[in-house]
Coordinates of C-alpha atoms in Angstrom, one line a residue:
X1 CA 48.8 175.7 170.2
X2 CA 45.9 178.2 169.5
X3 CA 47.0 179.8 173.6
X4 CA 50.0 180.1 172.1
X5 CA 48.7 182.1 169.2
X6 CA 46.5 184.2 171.1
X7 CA 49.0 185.2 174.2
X8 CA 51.6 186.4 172.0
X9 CA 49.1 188.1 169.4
X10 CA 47.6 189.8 172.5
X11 CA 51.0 191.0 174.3
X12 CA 52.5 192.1 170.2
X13 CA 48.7 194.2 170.3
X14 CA 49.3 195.5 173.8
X15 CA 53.1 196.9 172.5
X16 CA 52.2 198.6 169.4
X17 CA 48.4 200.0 171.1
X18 CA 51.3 201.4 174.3
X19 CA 53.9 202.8 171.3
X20 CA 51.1 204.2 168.9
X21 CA 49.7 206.5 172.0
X22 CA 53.4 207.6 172.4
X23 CA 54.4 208.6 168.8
X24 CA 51.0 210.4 168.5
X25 CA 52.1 212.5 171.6
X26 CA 55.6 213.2 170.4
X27 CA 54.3 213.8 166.7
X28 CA 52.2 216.8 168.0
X29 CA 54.6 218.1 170.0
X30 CA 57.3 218.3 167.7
X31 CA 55.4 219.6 164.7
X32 CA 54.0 222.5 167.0
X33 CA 57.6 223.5 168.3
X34 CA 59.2 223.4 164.6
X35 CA 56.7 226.4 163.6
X36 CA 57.6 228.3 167.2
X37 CA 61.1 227.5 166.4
X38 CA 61.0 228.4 162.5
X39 CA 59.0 231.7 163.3
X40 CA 61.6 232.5 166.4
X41 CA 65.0 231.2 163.6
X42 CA 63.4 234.1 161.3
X43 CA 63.1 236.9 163.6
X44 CA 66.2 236.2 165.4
X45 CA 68.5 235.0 162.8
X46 CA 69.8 232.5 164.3
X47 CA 70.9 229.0 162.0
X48 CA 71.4 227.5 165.4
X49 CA 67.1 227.8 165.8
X50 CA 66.5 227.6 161.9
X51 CA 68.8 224.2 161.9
X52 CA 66.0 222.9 165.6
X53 CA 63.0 224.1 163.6
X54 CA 63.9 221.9 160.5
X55 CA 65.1 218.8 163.3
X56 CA 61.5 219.4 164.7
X57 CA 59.4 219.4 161.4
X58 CA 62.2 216.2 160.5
X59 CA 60.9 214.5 163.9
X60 CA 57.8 215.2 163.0
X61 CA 57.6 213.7 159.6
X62 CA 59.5 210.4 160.5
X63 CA 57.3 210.0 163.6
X64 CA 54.4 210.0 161.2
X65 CA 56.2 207.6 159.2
X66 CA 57.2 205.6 162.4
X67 CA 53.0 205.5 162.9
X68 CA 52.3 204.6 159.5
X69 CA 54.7 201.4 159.6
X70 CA 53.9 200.5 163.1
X71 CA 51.6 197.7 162.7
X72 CA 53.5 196.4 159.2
X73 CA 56.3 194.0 158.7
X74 CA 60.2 193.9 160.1
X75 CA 60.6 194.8 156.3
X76 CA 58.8 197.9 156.4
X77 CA 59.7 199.2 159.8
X78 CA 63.3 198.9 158.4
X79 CA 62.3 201.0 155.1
X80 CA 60.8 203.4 157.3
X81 CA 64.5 203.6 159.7
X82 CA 66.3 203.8 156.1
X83 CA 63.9 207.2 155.2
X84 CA 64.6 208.4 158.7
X85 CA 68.1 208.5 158.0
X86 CA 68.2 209.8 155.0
X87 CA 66.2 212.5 156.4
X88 CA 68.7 213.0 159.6
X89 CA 71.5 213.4 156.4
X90 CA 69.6 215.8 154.4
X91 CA 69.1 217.8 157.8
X92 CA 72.8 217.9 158.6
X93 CA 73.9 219.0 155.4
X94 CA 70.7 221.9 155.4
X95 CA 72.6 223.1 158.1
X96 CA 76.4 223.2 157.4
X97 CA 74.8 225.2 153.8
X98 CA 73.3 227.8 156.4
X99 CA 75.8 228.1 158.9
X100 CA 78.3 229.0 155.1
X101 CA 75.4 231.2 154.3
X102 CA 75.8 233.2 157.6
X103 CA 79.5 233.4 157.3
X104 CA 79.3 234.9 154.4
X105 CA 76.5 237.6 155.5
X106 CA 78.4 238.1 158.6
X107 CA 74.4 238.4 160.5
X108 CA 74.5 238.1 164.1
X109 CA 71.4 236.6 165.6
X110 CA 69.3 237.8 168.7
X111 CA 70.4 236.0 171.6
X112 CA 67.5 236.8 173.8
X113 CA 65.2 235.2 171.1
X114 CA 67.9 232.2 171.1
X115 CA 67.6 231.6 174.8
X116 CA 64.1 232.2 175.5
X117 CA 63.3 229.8 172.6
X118 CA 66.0 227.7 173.1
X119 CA 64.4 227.0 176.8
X120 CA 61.1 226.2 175.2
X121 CA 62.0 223.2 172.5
X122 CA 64.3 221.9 175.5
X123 CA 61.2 221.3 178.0
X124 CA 59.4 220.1 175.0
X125 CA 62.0 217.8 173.9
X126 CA 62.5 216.6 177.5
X127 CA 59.1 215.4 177.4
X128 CA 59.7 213.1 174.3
X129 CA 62.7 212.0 175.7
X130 CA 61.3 210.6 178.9
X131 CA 57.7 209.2 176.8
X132 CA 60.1 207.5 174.1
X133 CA 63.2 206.3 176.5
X134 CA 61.1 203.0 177.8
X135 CA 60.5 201.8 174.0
X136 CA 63.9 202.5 172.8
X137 CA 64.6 198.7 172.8
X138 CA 61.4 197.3 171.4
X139 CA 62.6 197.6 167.6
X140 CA 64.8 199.4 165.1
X141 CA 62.3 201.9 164.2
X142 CA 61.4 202.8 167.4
X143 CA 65.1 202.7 168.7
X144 CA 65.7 205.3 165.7
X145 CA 63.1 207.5 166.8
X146 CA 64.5 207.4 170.3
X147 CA 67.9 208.4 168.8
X148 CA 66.5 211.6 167.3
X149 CA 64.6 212.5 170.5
X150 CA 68.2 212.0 172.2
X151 CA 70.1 214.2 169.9
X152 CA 67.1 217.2 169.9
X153 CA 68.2 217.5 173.7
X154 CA 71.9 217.9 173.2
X155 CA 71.0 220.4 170.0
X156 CA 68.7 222.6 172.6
X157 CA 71.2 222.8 174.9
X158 CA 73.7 223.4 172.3
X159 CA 71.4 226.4 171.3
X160 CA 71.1 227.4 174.9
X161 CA 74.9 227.7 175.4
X162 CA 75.4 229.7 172.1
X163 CA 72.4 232.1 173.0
X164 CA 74.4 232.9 175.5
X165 CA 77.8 233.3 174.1
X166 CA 75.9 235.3 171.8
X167 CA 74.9 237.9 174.0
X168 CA 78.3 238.1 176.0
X169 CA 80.4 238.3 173.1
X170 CA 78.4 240.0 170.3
X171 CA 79.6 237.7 168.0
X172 CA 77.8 235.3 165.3
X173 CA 80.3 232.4 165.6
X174 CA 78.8 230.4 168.7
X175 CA 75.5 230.7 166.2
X176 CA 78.1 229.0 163.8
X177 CA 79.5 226.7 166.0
X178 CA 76.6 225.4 167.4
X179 CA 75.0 224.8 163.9
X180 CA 78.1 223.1 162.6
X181 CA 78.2 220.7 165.8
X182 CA 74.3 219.8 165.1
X183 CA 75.3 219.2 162.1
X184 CA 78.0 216.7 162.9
X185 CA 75.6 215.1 165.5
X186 CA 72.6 214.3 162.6
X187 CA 75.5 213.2 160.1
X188 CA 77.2 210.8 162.6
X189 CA 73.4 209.9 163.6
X190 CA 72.4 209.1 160.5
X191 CA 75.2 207.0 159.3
X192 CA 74.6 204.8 162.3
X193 CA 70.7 204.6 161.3
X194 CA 71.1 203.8 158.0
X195 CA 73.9 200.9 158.5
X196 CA 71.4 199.6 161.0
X197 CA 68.6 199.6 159.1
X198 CA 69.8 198.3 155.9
X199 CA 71.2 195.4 157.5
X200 CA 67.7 194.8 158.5
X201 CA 66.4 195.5 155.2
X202 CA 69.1 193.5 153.9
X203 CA 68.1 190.9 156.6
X204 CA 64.5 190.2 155.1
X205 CA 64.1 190.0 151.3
X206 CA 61.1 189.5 151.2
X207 CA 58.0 191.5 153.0
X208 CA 56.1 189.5 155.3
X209 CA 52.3 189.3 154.6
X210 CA 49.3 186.9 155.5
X211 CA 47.9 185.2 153.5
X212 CA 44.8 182.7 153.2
X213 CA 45.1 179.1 152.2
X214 CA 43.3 178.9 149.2
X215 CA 45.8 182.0 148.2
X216 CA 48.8 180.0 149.3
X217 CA 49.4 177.1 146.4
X218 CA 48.9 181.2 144.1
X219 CA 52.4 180.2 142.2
X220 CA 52.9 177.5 139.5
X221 CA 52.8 173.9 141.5
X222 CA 55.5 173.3 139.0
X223 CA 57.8 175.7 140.6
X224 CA 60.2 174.4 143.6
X225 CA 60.1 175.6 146.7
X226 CA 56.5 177.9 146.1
X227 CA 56.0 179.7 150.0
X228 CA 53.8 181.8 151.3
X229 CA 52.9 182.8 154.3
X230 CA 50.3 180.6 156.1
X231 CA 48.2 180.7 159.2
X232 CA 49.8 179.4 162.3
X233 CA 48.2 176.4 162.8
X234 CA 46.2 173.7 161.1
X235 CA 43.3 174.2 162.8
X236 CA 43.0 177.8 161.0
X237 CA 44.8 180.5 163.8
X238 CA 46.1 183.4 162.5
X239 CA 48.3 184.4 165.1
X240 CA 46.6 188.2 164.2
X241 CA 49.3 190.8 165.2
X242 CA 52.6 188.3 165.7
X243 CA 55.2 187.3 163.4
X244 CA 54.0 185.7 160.6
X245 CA 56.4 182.2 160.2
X246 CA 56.6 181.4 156.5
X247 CA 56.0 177.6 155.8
X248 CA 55.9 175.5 152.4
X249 CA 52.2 174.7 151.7
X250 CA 53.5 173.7 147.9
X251 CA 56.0 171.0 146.8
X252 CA 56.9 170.7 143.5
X253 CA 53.4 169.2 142.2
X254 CA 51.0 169.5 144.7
X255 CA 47.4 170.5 143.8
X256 CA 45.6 173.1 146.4
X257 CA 43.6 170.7 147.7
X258 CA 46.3 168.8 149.3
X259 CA 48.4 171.4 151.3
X260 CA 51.6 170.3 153.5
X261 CA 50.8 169.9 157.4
X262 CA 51.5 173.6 159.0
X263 CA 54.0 172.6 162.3
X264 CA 54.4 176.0 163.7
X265 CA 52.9 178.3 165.9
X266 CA 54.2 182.0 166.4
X267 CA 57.6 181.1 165.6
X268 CA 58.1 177.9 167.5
X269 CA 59.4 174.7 165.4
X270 CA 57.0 172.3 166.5
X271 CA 52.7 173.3 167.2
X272 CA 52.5 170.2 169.4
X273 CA 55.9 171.7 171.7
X274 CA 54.3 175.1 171.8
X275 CA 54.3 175.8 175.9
X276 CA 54.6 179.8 175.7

């Protein structure tokens, strides 16, 4: 039972030490690129890089978020996705107010700014894509962040394109276009993360925590049903860094000092049967 404990605690530890290194990476990166790209959106006056920069310093932020939730509860992780897409929304809509904004001014941008820069965030972004693409499975949050790397590469490339209809054309509206089709892209994104992550919110009530036994039998003994969340096995594992598995230490009545068997480890229904 306690092998149990420690081989999954040990592979969970392994995951989140492998995705920590990989959101720090992707963190700097992005929040260096969203002031080249803000700076480079300003001088060229181009929405298309002014809608990128704001994606970069949204990347940045959630990945921060995404570190800060990393090593918390399937509850957590799931409020963190929620922000993240309520972030991708507020992006979208930043960008369909510009892209009115530049209607109405009738500015074209420079397209040799948009290209040049345009090439840049796309290496940079390429890079995240390839660090984040083997953890895009491991959970929703990190499946979320994934998602956002994916659509900075189709927004680059988007801004690529229009740089260059830009300079061929003289016109502002592939600036437009290109802005209004990011815009699309984050508001169709972020619909899909928040449905996602509020049925995982939805999913777990209640936030999962450790606690020790004497804290356990906390509640009225009176009260039915009083859980908390208990070590892993009788013999006083934790299970540090797995799933915590919530187990009644408290029938109606019971005193502290006479706590309910604990028959699970790491998940499994029965110690005794644990084998993995």
């Amino acid at each position: 039972m306690d092998s149990c404990c420690e081989n999954k605690a040990g592979e969970l530890a392994q995951l989140r030490a492998r995705q920590s290194r990989i959101l720090y990476i992707v963190l700097a990166i992005n929040a260096l690129m969203f002031v080249v790209e803000f700076a480079a959106g300003l001088i060229a006056g181009s929405t298309a890089l002014l809608g990128d920069s704001l994606d970069m310093f949204g990347d940045a932020s959630v990945y921060a978020v995404t570190l800060f939730v990393l090593h918390r509860s399937v509850r957590a992780r799931a409020g963190a996705a929620l922000f993240k897409g309520g972030f991708m929304l507020l992006f979208g809509l930043v960008v369909v107010a510009d892209a009115v904004r530049k209607l109405i001014l009738q500015e074209v941008p420079a397209a040799d700014w948009m290209g040049v820069v345009g090439l840049i965030a796309l290496a940079a972004n390429g890079i995240c894509f390839y660090l984040l693409f083997s953890h895009r499975s491991d959970d929703l949050n990190m499946r979320s962040t994934w998602l956002c790397s994916r659509n900075d590469l189709i927004a680059n490339t988007s801004v690529i394109i229009a740089a260059v209809l830009v300079a061929l054309t003289g016109s502002l509206w592939p600036d437009i276009a290109v802005g209004l089709a990011i815009a699309a892209l984050f508001l169709h994104s972020a619909g899909q993360v928040l449905r996602e992550a509020w049925h995982e919110w939805t999913r777990n009530p209640q936030p999962e925590m450790v606690a020790e036994p004497a804290e356990c039998c906390a509640a009225p003994a009176t009260e039915p049903g009083a859980a908390c969340c208990a070590p892993a096995s009788a013999a006083g594992a934790t299970c540090a860094g797995a799933k915590p598995v919530l187990v009644n230490l408290c029938e109606p009545g019971q005193s502290p000092a006479a706590p309910t068997e604990i028959k699970s480890c790491c998940g499994s229904k029965d110690g005794n049967d644990a084998t993995n």
